[in-house]
mmCIF file of C-alpha atoms in Angstrom:
data_model
loop_
_atom_site.group_PDB
_atom_site.id
_atom_site.type_symbol
_atom_site.label_atom_id
_atom_site.label_comp_id
_atom_site.label_asym_id
_atom_site.label_seq_id
_atom_site.Cartn_x
_atom_site.Cartn_y
_atom_site.Cartn_z
ATOM 1 C CA MET E 1 2.346 0.682 1.885
ATOM 2 C CA GLN E 2 2.881 -2.796 3.338
ATOM 3 C CA GLN E 3 -0.224 -4.557 4.674
ATOM 4 C CA LYS E 4 -0.296 -4.591 8.471
ATOM 5 C CA ARG E 5 -0.459 -8.023 10.142
ATOM 6 C CA ALA E 6 -1.593 -8.577 13.717
ATOM 7 C CA CYS E 7 -0.708 -11.649 15.763
ATOM 8 C CA ILE E 8 -3.650 -12.499 18.028
ATOM 9 C CA ILE E 9 -2.790 -14.921 20.807
ATOM 10 C CA GLY E 10 -5.776 -17.022 21.845
ATOM 11 C CA ALA E 11 -9.053 -17.906 20.136
ATOM 12 C CA GLY E 12 -11.415 -17.345 23.023
ATOM 13 C CA ILE E 13 -14.093 -14.677 22.969
ATOM 14 C CA SER E 14 -11.603 -11.781 23.091
ATOM 15 C CA GLY E 15 -9.430 -13.331 20.400
ATOM 16 C CA LEU E 16 -12.351 -13.932 18.069
ATOM 17 C CA THR E 17 -13.649 -10.387 18.418
ATOM 18 C CA ALA E 18 -10.088 -9.111 17.900
ATOM 19 C CA ILE E 19 -9.965 -10.991 14.580
ATOM 20 C CA LYS E 20 -13.160 -9.286 13.464
ATOM 21 C CA ALA E 21 -11.952 -5.860 14.644
ATOM 22 C CA CYS E 22 -8.673 -6.236 12.733
ATOM 23 C CA LEU E 23 -10.519 -7.133 9.535
ATOM 24 C CA GLU E 24 -12.713 -4.073 9.924
ATOM 25 C CA GLU E 25 -9.577 -1.902 10.209
ATOM 26 C CA GLY E 26 -7.885 -3.450 7.192
ATOM 27 C CA ILE E 27 -5.343 -5.370 9.276
ATOM 28 C CA THR E 28 -4.646 -9.024 8.427
ATOM 29 C CA PRO E 29 -5.180 -11.135 11.576
ATOM 30 C CA VAL E 30 -3.201 -14.278 12.372
ATOM 31 C CA CYS E 31 -4.677 -15.970 15.437
ATOM 32 C CA LEU E 32 -2.489 -18.523 17.223
ATOM 33 C CA GLU E 33 -4.370 -20.875 19.553
ATOM 34 C CA GLN E 34 -2.561 -23.441 21.695
ATOM 35 C CA GLN E 35 -5.546 -25.790 22.027
ATOM 36 C CA ASP E 36 -7.254 -27.756 19.253
ATOM 37 C CA HIS E 37 -10.502 -25.788 19.582
ATOM 38 C CA ILE E 38 -11.915 -22.293 19.769
ATOM 39 C CA GLY E 39 -13.969 -20.771 22.549
ATOM 40 C CA GLY E 40 -11.305 -20.461 25.227
ATOM 41 C CA ALA E 41 -12.551 -21.112 28.755
ATOM 42 C CA TRP E 42 -16.067 -21.855 27.480
ATOM 43 C CA HIS E 43 -14.954 -24.960 25.617
ATOM 44 C CA MET E 44 -16.164 -28.098 27.365
ATOM 45 C CA ASN E 45 -13.787 -31.070 27.314
ATOM 46 C CA GLU E 46 -15.682 -33.957 28.881
ATOM 47 C CA ASN E 47 -12.870 -36.456 28.328
ATOM 48 C CA LEU E 48 -9.981 -34.630 30.013
ATOM 49 C CA THR E 49 -8.144 -37.004 32.387
ATOM 50 C CA PRO E 50 -5.174 -36.623 34.754
ATOM 51 C CA ASN E 51 -2.997 -38.141 31.999
ATOM 52 C CA ASP E 52 -3.706 -35.299 29.558
ATOM 53 C CA PRO E 53 -1.165 -32.465 29.257
ATOM 54 C CA GLU E 54 -3.950 -29.902 29.828
ATOM 55 C CA PHE E 55 -5.010 -31.420 33.171
ATOM 56 C CA GLY E 56 -4.113 -29.212 36.098
ATOM 57 C CA ILE E 57 -3.141 -26.338 33.803
ATOM 58 C CA VAL E 58 -6.064 -25.016 31.803
ATOM 59 C CA CYS E 59 -9.491 -23.952 32.993
ATOM 60 C CA LYS E 60 -11.945 -26.791 32.379
ATOM 61 C CA MET E 61 -15.562 -25.759 31.939
ATOM 62 C CA PHE E 62 -17.837 -27.974 34.024
ATOM 63 C CA SER E 63 -21.233 -29.256 32.982
ATOM 64 C CA ALA E 64 -23.443 -27.336 35.419
ATOM 65 C CA VAL E 65 -22.145 -23.868 34.545
ATOM 66 C CA VAL E 66 -24.684 -21.204 33.596
ATOM 67 C CA THR E 67 -23.672 -17.660 32.669
ATOM 68 C CA ASN E 68 -23.667 -15.129 35.472
ATOM 69 C CA THR E 69 -24.708 -12.401 33.055
ATOM 70 C CA SER E 70 -28.061 -12.301 31.285
ATOM 71 C CA ARG E 71 -28.665 -12.785 27.583
ATOM 72 C CA LYS E 72 -28.809 -9.089 26.682
ATOM 73 C CA MET E 73 -25.666 -8.316 28.672
ATOM 74 C CA THR E 74 -23.788 -11.321 27.234
ATOM 75 C CA GLU E 75 -24.544 -11.220 23.517
ATOM 76 C CA PHE E 76 -22.335 -9.554 20.904
ATOM 77 C CA SER E 77 -23.869 -6.239 19.883
ATOM 78 C CA ASP E 78 -23.457 -7.099 16.194
ATOM 79 C CA PHE E 79 -24.729 -10.668 16.553
ATOM 80 C CA PRO E 80 -27.761 -10.744 18.901
ATOM 81 C CA MET E 81 -28.827 -13.996 20.496
ATOM 82 C CA SER E 82 -32.063 -15.567 19.382
ATOM 83 C CA LYS E 83 -35.073 -14.709 21.539
ATOM 84 C CA GLU E 84 -35.398 -18.474 22.052
ATOM 85 C CA PHE E 85 -32.257 -18.395 24.177
ATOM 86 C CA PRO E 86 -32.923 -18.522 27.941
ATOM 87 C CA THR E 87 -32.362 -15.449 30.082
ATOM 88 C CA PHE E 88 -29.183 -17.034 31.497
ATOM 89 C CA ILE E 89 -27.333 -19.393 29.185
ATOM 90 C CA PRO E 90 -25.919 -22.850 30.022
ATOM 91 C CA ALA E 91 -22.315 -23.343 28.957
ATOM 92 C CA ARG E 92 -23.201 -25.864 26.241
ATOM 93 C CA LYS E 93 -25.621 -23.383 24.702
ATOM 94 C CA LEU E 94 -23.118 -20.537 24.871
ATOM 95 C CA ILE E 95 -20.398 -22.432 22.997
ATOM 96 C CA GLU E 96 -22.982 -23.095 20.248
ATOM 97 C CA TYR E 97 -23.542 -19.343 20.066
ATOM 98 C CA ILE E 98 -19.784 -18.650 19.887
ATOM 99 C CA GLN E 99 -19.425 -21.163 17.054
ATOM 100 C CA ALA E 100 -22.351 -19.548 15.228
ATOM 101 C CA TYR E 101 -20.617 -16.164 15.614
ATOM 102 C CA VAL E 102 -17.441 -17.593 14.088
ATOM 103 C CA GLU E 103 -19.343 -19.079 11.156
ATOM 104 C CA HIS E 104 -21.416 -15.932 10.562
ATOM 105 C CA PHE E 105 -18.348 -13.695 10.258
ATOM 106 C CA ASP E 106 -16.151 -16.397 8.660
ATOM 107 C CA LEU E 107 -13.436 -16.126 11.322
ATOM 108 C CA ALA E 108 -12.218 -19.737 11.530
ATOM 109 C CA LYS E 109 -9.877 -19.417 8.565
ATOM 110 C CA TYR E 110 -7.774 -16.918 10.504
ATOM 111 C CA VAL E 111 -7.192 -19.316 13.438
ATOM 112 C CA GLN E 112 -4.208 -21.666 13.568
ATOM 113 C CA ASN E 113 -4.808 -24.326 16.238
ATOM 114 C CA GLU E 114 -2.260 -26.199 18.322
ATOM 115 C CA ILE E 115 0.273 -23.412 18.058
ATOM 116 C CA ARG E 116 2.111 -22.519 21.260
ATOM 117 C CA VAL E 117 3.544 -19.023 21.463
ATOM 118 C CA ASP E 118 6.980 -19.162 23.084
ATOM 119 C CA ASP E 119 8.177 -15.574 22.989
ATOM 120 C CA ILE E 120 7.213 -12.038 22.011
ATOM 121 C CA CYS E 121 9.903 -9.413 21.647
ATOM 122 C CA LYS E 122 10.565 -6.166 19.844
ATOM 123 C CA SER E 123 12.060 -6.544 16.370
ATOM 124 C CA ASN E 124 15.557 -5.219 15.770
ATOM 125 C CA ASP E 125 14.037 -2.344 13.822
ATOM 126 C CA TYR E 126 11.294 -1.755 16.382
ATOM 127 C CA HIS E 127 12.187 1.906 16.954
ATOM 128 C CA THR E 128 11.585 2.707 13.289
ATOM 129 C CA THR E 129 8.861 0.207 12.371
ATOM 130 C CA GLY E 130 7.147 -0.679 15.659
ATOM 131 C CA ASN E 131 7.263 -4.349 14.632
ATOM 132 C CA TRP E 132 7.225 -7.363 16.950
ATOM 133 C CA ASP E 133 8.834 -10.800 16.571
ATOM 134 C CA VAL E 134 6.706 -13.760 17.648
ATOM 135 C CA THR E 135 8.347 -17.160 18.190
ATOM 136 C CA TYR E 136 6.023 -20.163 18.243
ATOM 137 C CA THR E 137 5.930 -23.962 18.104
ATOM 138 C CA ASP E 138 3.533 -26.100 16.070
ATOM 139 C CA LEU E 139 2.310 -28.809 18.459
ATOM 140 C CA LYS E 140 0.671 -30.944 15.754
ATOM 141 C CA PHE E 141 3.963 -32.603 14.851
ATOM 142 C CA ASP E 142 5.989 -35.095 16.875
ATOM 143 C CA VAL E 143 9.191 -33.232 16.071
ATOM 144 C CA LYS E 144 8.720 -29.804 17.620
ATOM 145 C CA LYS E 145 10.256 -26.973 15.645
ATOM 146 C CA GLN E 146 10.210 -23.304 16.506
ATOM 147 C CA SER E 147 9.329 -20.678 13.923
ATOM 148 C CA LYS E 148 9.495 -16.896 14.042
ATOM 149 C CA GLU E 149 7.395 -14.297 12.272
ATOM 150 C CA THR E 150 7.256 -10.521 12.362
ATOM 151 C CA PHE E 151 4.014 -8.619 12.958
ATOM 152 C CA SER E 152 3.076 -4.967 13.069
ATOM 153 C CA ASN E 153 0.777 -5.540 16.041
ATOM 154 C CA VAL E 154 0.301 -8.117 18.787
ATOM 155 C CA VAL E 155 -2.969 -8.655 20.650
ATOM 156 C CA VAL E 156 -2.695 -10.870 23.729
ATOM 157 C CA CYS E 157 -6.023 -12.636 24.337
ATOM 158 C CA ASN E 158 -4.953 -15.588 26.453
ATOM 159 C CA GLY E 159 -7.483 -14.724 29.162
ATOM 160 C CA ILE E 160 -7.234 -14.635 32.928
ATOM 161 C CA PHE E 161 -7.491 -18.381 33.630
ATOM 162 C CA ASN E 162 -3.829 -19.137 33.026
ATOM 163 C CA GLU E 163 -2.401 -20.705 36.162
ATOM 164 C CA GLN E 164 -4.341 -22.445 38.909
ATOM 165 C CA VAL E 165 -3.949 -20.966 42.382
ATOM 166 C CA LYS E 166 -3.624 -23.745 44.953
ATOM 167 C CA PRO E 167 -3.250 -22.711 48.589
ATOM 168 C CA THR E 168 -1.294 -24.822 51.061
ATOM 169 C CA TYR E 169 -2.252 -25.584 54.647
ATOM 170 C CA PRO E 170 -0.431 -27.171 57.588
ATOM 171 C CA GLY E 171 -0.743 -30.950 57.587
ATOM 172 C CA GLU E 172 -1.786 -31.142 53.947
ATOM 173 C CA GLU E 173 0.921 -33.720 53.289
ATOM 174 C CA THR E 174 -0.777 -36.052 55.785
ATOM 175 C CA PHE E 175 -4.201 -35.842 54.133
ATOM 176 C CA LYS E 176 -5.364 -39.276 52.973
ATOM 177 C CA GLY E 177 -8.041 -38.098 50.566
ATOM 178 C CA GLU E 178 -8.005 -36.557 47.090
ATOM 179 C CA ILE E 179 -7.177 -32.898 46.376
ATOM 180 C CA ILE E 180 -8.028 -31.242 43.053
ATOM 181 C CA HIS E 181 -8.426 -27.722 41.737
ATOM 182 C CA GLY E 182 -11.835 -26.479 40.577
ATOM 183 C CA GLY E 183 -10.395 -26.102 37.092
ATOM 184 C CA ASP E 184 -10.227 -29.918 36.872
ATOM 185 C CA TYR E 185 -13.827 -30.446 38.015
ATOM 186 C CA PHE E 186 -16.348 -31.557 35.386
ATOM 187 C CA ASP E 187 -19.387 -32.927 37.213
ATOM 188 C CA SER E 188 -20.474 -34.406 40.539
ATOM 189 C CA THR E 189 -20.602 -38.045 39.386
ATOM 190 C CA PRO E 190 -17.270 -39.110 40.986
ATOM 191 C CA TYR E 191 -18.341 -37.652 44.344
ATOM 192 C CA LYS E 192 -21.634 -39.448 44.848
ATOM 193 C CA GLY E 193 -21.929 -40.644 48.461
ATOM 194 C CA LYS E 194 -18.649 -38.975 49.488
ATOM 195 C CA ASN E 195 -17.720 -36.256 51.956
ATOM 196 C CA VAL E 196 -16.640 -33.241 49.927
ATOM 197 C CA LEU E 197 -14.955 -30.025 51.044
ATOM 198 C CA VAL E 198 -14.980 -27.074 48.632
ATOM 199 C CA VAL E 199 -12.638 -24.171 49.457
ATOM 200 C CA GLY E 200 -13.468 -20.723 48.064
ATOM 201 C CA SER E 201 -16.034 -17.952 48.197
ATOM 202 C CA SER E 202 -16.808 -16.869 44.662
ATOM 203 C CA PHE E 203 -18.503 -18.073 41.463
ATOM 204 C CA SER E 204 -16.895 -21.488 40.944
ATOM 205 C CA ALA E 205 -16.858 -22.360 44.634
ATOM 206 C CA SER E 206 -20.602 -21.848 45.013
ATOM 207 C CA ASP E 207 -21.413 -23.586 41.714
ATOM 208 C CA ILE E 208 -19.299 -26.649 42.539
ATOM 209 C CA ALA E 209 -20.559 -26.844 46.125
ATOM 210 C CA VAL E 210 -24.186 -26.713 44.968
ATOM 211 C CA ASP E 211 -23.535 -29.318 42.277
ATOM 212 C CA CYS E 212 -21.828 -31.720 44.709
ATOM 213 C CA SER E 213 -24.465 -31.219 47.414
ATOM 214 C CA LYS E 214 -27.047 -32.943 45.212
ATOM 215 C CA VAL E 215 -25.222 -36.289 45.268
ATOM 216 C CA ALA E 216 -22.544 -36.196 47.981
ATOM 217 C CA LYS E 217 -23.036 -37.609 51.461
ATOM 218 C CA ASN E 218 -21.885 -34.299 52.960
ATOM 219 C CA THR E 219 -20.769 -31.103 51.250
ATOM 220 C CA ILE E 220 -18.917 -28.377 53.139
ATOM 221 C CA LEU E 221 -18.010 -24.991 51.718
ATOM 222 C CA SER E 222 -15.094 -23.264 53.442
ATOM 223 C CA ALA E 223 -15.479 -19.528 52.827
ATOM 224 C CA ARG E 224 -12.914 -17.583 54.835
ATOM 225 C CA LYS E 225 -14.312 -14.257 53.617
ATOM 226 C CA GLY E 226 -17.982 -15.146 54.102
ATOM 227 C CA LEU E 227 -20.349 -14.882 51.147
ATOM 228 C CA TRP E 228 -22.270 -12.260 49.253
ATOM 229 C CA ILE E 229 -25.096 -14.144 47.516
ATOM 230 C CA MET E 230 -26.594 -12.600 44.396
ATOM 231 C CA PRO E 231 -29.615 -14.365 42.827
ATOM 232 C CA ARG E 232 -29.680 -14.214 39.041
ATOM 233 C CA MET E 233 -33.253 -12.913 39.024
ATOM 234 C CA LEU E 234 -33.595 -10.154 41.563
ATOM 235 C CA ASP E 235 -36.970 -10.511 43.319
ATOM 236 C CA GLY E 236 -37.821 -12.990 40.576
ATOM 237 C CA LYS E 237 -38.492 -10.117 38.167
ATOM 238 C CA GLN E 238 -35.432 -8.701 36.429
ATOM 239 C CA PRO E 239 -31.919 -10.064 35.799
ATOM 240 C CA TRP E 240 -29.574 -8.716 38.437
ATOM 241 C CA ASP E 241 -27.169 -7.169 35.909
ATOM 242 C CA ALA E 242 -29.901 -5.393 33.950
ATOM 243 C CA THR E 243 -30.998 -3.761 37.200
ATOM 244 C CA MET E 244 -27.575 -2.951 38.630
ATOM 245 C CA PHE E 245 -26.153 -1.547 35.410
ATOM 246 C CA SER E 246 -29.234 0.209 34.076
ATOM 247 C CA ARG E 247 -28.502 3.693 32.763
ATOM 248 C CA PRO E 248 -30.759 5.505 35.247
ATOM 249 C CA ASN E 249 -28.954 3.822 38.141
ATOM 250 C CA ILE E 250 -25.495 4.504 36.726
ATOM 251 C CA GLY E 251 -26.267 8.059 35.702
ATOM 252 C CA MET E 252 -28.144 9.258 38.773
ATOM 253 C CA ILE E 253 -26.758 7.364 41.773
ATOM 254 C CA PRO E 254 -23.056 7.492 42.777
ATOM 255 C CA PHE E 255 -21.299 4.121 42.659
ATOM 256 C CA ARG E 256 -20.552 4.030 46.395
ATOM 257 C CA VAL E 257 -24.205 4.730 47.238
ATOM 258 C CA ARG E 258 -25.398 2.073 44.810
ATOM 259 C CA MET E 259 -23.094 -0.510 46.387
ATOM 260 C CA LEU E 260 -24.384 0.321 49.860
ATOM 261 C CA GLN E 261 -27.962 -0.003 48.609
ATOM 262 C CA TRP E 262 -27.275 -3.346 46.983
ATOM 263 C CA GLY E 263 -25.460 -4.690 50.010
ATOM 264 C CA HIS E 264 -28.372 -3.707 52.250
ATOM 265 C CA LYS E 265 -30.872 -5.266 49.851
ATOM 266 C CA LEU E 266 -29.018 -8.581 49.658
ATOM 267 C CA TYR E 267 -28.491 -8.672 53.412
ATOM 268 C CA GLN E 268 -32.260 -8.450 53.907
ATOM 269 C CA GLN E 269 -32.925 -11.426 51.646
ATOM 270 C CA PHE E 270 -31.155 -14.096 53.680
ATOM 271 C CA ASN E 271 -30.160 -14.770 57.277
ATOM 272 C CA TYR E 272 -26.403 -14.437 56.834
ATOM 273 C CA LYS E 273 -25.644 -14.678 60.576
ATOM 274 C CA ASP E 274 -27.502 -17.917 61.310
ATOM 275 C CA TYR E 275 -25.852 -19.645 58.380
ATOM 276 C CA ASN E 276 -22.366 -18.427 59.258
ATOM 277 C CA ILE E 277 -21.738 -16.590 55.987
ATOM 278 C CA VAL E 278 -21.487 -12.936 57.061
ATOM 279 C CA PRO E 279 -19.183 -11.305 54.455
ATOM 280 C CA LYS E 280 -15.978 -9.749 55.758
ATOM 281 C CA LYS E 281 -16.177 -6.734 53.444
ATOM 282 C CA GLY E 282 -18.844 -4.647 51.770
ATOM 283 C CA PHE E 283 -20.647 -5.565 48.578
ATOM 284 C CA LEU E 284 -18.246 -5.783 45.600
ATOM 285 C CA ARG E 285 -15.318 -5.160 47.918
ATOM 286 C CA GLN E 286 -14.811 -8.926 47.897
ATOM 287 C CA PRO E 287 -15.834 -11.626 45.406
ATOM 288 C CA ILE E 288 -19.542 -12.460 45.210
ATOM 289 C CA CYS E 289 -21.281 -15.699 44.333
ATOM 290 C CA ILE E 290 -24.116 -15.562 41.835
ATOM 291 C CA SER E 291 -26.386 -18.493 42.584
ATOM 292 C CA ASP E 292 -30.052 -19.360 42.651
ATOM 293 C CA GLU E 293 -29.610 -22.560 44.642
ATOM 294 C CA ILE E 294 -26.998 -22.067 47.333
ATOM 295 C CA GLN E 295 -29.476 -20.637 49.821
ATOM 296 C CA SER E 296 -31.894 -23.544 49.437
ATOM 297 C CA ARG E 297 -29.069 -26.107 49.701
ATOM 298 C CA MET E 298 -28.029 -24.529 53.020
ATOM 299 C CA VAL E 299 -31.628 -24.454 54.248
ATOM 300 C CA TYR E 300 -32.068 -28.130 53.313
ATOM 301 C CA GLY E 301 -28.902 -29.000 55.202
ATOM 302 C CA THR E 302 -27.233 -30.601 52.174
ATOM 303 C CA LEU E 303 -24.614 -27.847 52.126
ATOM 304 C CA LYS E 304 -22.868 -26.545 55.227
ATOM 305 C CA VAL E 305 -20.720 -23.423 55.244
ATOM 306 C CA LYS E 306 -17.639 -23.124 57.436
ATOM 307 C CA PRO E 307 -15.101 -20.317 57.874
ATOM 308 C CA GLY E 308 -11.516 -20.565 56.677
ATOM 309 C CA LEU E 309 -9.635 -23.851 56.601
ATOM 310 C CA SER E 310 -6.803 -23.925 59.139
ATOM 311 C CA ARG E 311 -5.163 -27.364 58.835
ATOM 312 C CA PHE E 312 -5.378 -30.990 57.731
ATOM 313 C CA GLU E 313 -4.955 -34.052 59.890
ATOM 314 C CA ASN E 314 -5.110 -37.402 58.089
ATOM 315 C CA LYS E 315 -8.713 -37.414 56.744
ATOM 316 C CA SER E 316 -9.881 -34.644 59.058
ATOM 317 C CA VAL E 317 -10.013 -30.921 58.341
ATOM 318 C CA HIS E 318 -9.984 -28.166 60.949
ATOM 319 C CA PHE E 319 -11.434 -24.682 60.570
ATOM 320 C CA THR E 320 -10.512 -21.302 62.026
ATOM 321 C CA ASP E 321 -13.517 -21.306 64.381
ATOM 322 C CA GLY E 322 -12.180 -24.404 66.155
ATOM 323 C CA THR E 323 -14.603 -26.872 64.557
ATOM 324 C CA SER E 324 -13.543 -29.844 62.466
ATOM 325 C CA PHE E 325 -14.956 -32.489 60.154
ATOM 326 C CA ASN E 326 -13.761 -36.080 59.904
ATOM 327 C CA ASN E 327 -13.512 -38.528 57.014
ATOM 328 C CA ILE E 328 -13.237 -36.002 54.195
ATOM 329 C CA ASP E 329 -12.832 -37.878 50.911
ATOM 330 C CA VAL E 330 -12.044 -35.036 48.531
ATOM 331 C CA VAL E 331 -11.009 -31.390 48.744
ATOM 332 C CA ILE E 332 -11.731 -29.095 45.793
ATOM 333 C CA TYR E 333 -9.796 -25.824 45.728
ATOM 334 C CA ALA E 334 -12.063 -23.355 43.905
ATOM 335 C CA THR E 335 -9.494 -20.676 44.607
ATOM 336 C CA GLY E 336 -9.115 -19.028 41.239
ATOM 337 C CA TYR E 337 -6.302 -18.397 38.828
ATOM 338 C CA ARG E 338 -3.203 -16.301 38.428
ATOM 339 C CA MET E 339 -2.850 -14.293 35.230
ATOM 340 C CA LYS E 340 0.316 -15.282 33.386
ATOM 341 C CA CYS E 341 2.017 -14.479 30.094
ATOM 342 C CA ASN E 342 5.015 -16.787 30.196
ATOM 343 C CA PHE E 343 5.619 -16.156 26.512
ATOM 344 C CA ILE E 344 6.589 -12.543 27.234
ATOM 345 C CA GLN E 345 10.101 -13.035 28.542
ATOM 346 C CA ASP E 346 11.169 -9.414 28.191
ATOM 347 C CA LYS E 347 9.942 -7.984 31.489
ATOM 348 C CA SER E 348 10.292 -4.418 30.193
ATOM 349 C CA ILE E 349 7.241 -5.045 27.994
ATOM 350 C CA ILE E 350 5.060 -5.526 31.065
ATOM 351 C CA PRO E 351 6.537 -3.590 33.976
ATOM 352 C CA GLY E 352 5.285 -4.545 37.419
ATOM 353 C CA ARG E 353 4.678 -7.712 39.352
ATOM 354 C CA ASP E 354 5.559 -11.147 38.062
ATOM 355 C CA ASP E 355 2.013 -12.459 38.443
ATOM 356 C CA TYR E 356 0.635 -9.768 36.094
ATOM 357 C CA HIS E 357 -2.194 -8.884 38.443
ATOM 358 C CA TYR E 358 -2.565 -5.906 36.194
ATOM 359 C CA PHE E 359 -1.273 -5.147 32.729
ATOM 360 C CA ILE E 360 0.370 -2.006 31.450
ATOM 361 C CA ALA E 361 -0.149 -1.895 27.689
ATOM 362 C CA TYR E 362 3.037 -1.024 25.834
ATOM 363 C CA ASN E 363 2.762 0.875 22.544
ATOM 364 C CA LEU E 364 1.254 -1.437 19.923
ATOM 365 C CA ILE E 365 0.871 -4.493 22.108
ATOM 366 C CA SER E 366 -2.609 -4.953 23.525
ATOM 367 C CA PHE E 367 -3.960 -7.208 26.259
ATOM 368 C CA PHE E 368 -7.418 -8.766 26.672
#
């Protein structure tokens, strides 16, 4: 019987664990990674500039990021983190852990870097073999040449941070300041002494706004949906995820009741009305921000929260409540990403919407 070979697209966390899972099942993994590194979104490229091909396309991990999930909820079950690791892990520390995982299970030899996958399609004999043809380009050479290989399985692990979502507003073309996406943010150094507007209401928006508020002249967070603020350590005792997802809670209390309880608990911890951040929807019915500092930055006055952005006017921005702010130097859209698999050109493989908001797995092709 011919040895099965699986093409794994992407060498982030899902791709690396897929390599290990294939080996355990006796399947030969071939992992194709477009970048020159492993780790996916957790890789930290401090030297990325607007002149680099990756700029404005990939998700760039910024220096202040700390995991939103605690150590026990984040670690691989077959490769526990050292007890010396903090309860919540800074990004730099987490990539060290991912690299240690790769070395421990000897996974690097299955990864081919700087390989761009161009197309996935069913082989001519698909109906009898179930095989897939994968067309790819080796980016390490000046002369780009496509190659094609056949695999018994394909595992798509290119993640959810594929295409930056950038909203548009009336008058944006007249804005005299700088506009970037949160995926191109690395640290607050360039924004020292400036007036910064961050647009968004979830993880990255709160992290970037807090980071900028420590050095900027003024930092404004435009959150059209309001904010649900979750501290990492609930009541300063237990990690929020260990409490929310504990087995007694999951097993005994219906999900809807638990969400109502959590929403009530969080609403009691901060004066949402006075600080203009009342969430539009119930807890977990809209994105939440997990932050230990955003409340104190608002209380100190170094971070101001406004409702939705309505329009630009030269260096001024106007909000949906009729207020405005003048002399904005930079706008950072922390507005998320759109999931894309441009290398799957046969739309019958993934029925549904073009933006792949959800995936429908097809036979032997898997998505992570």
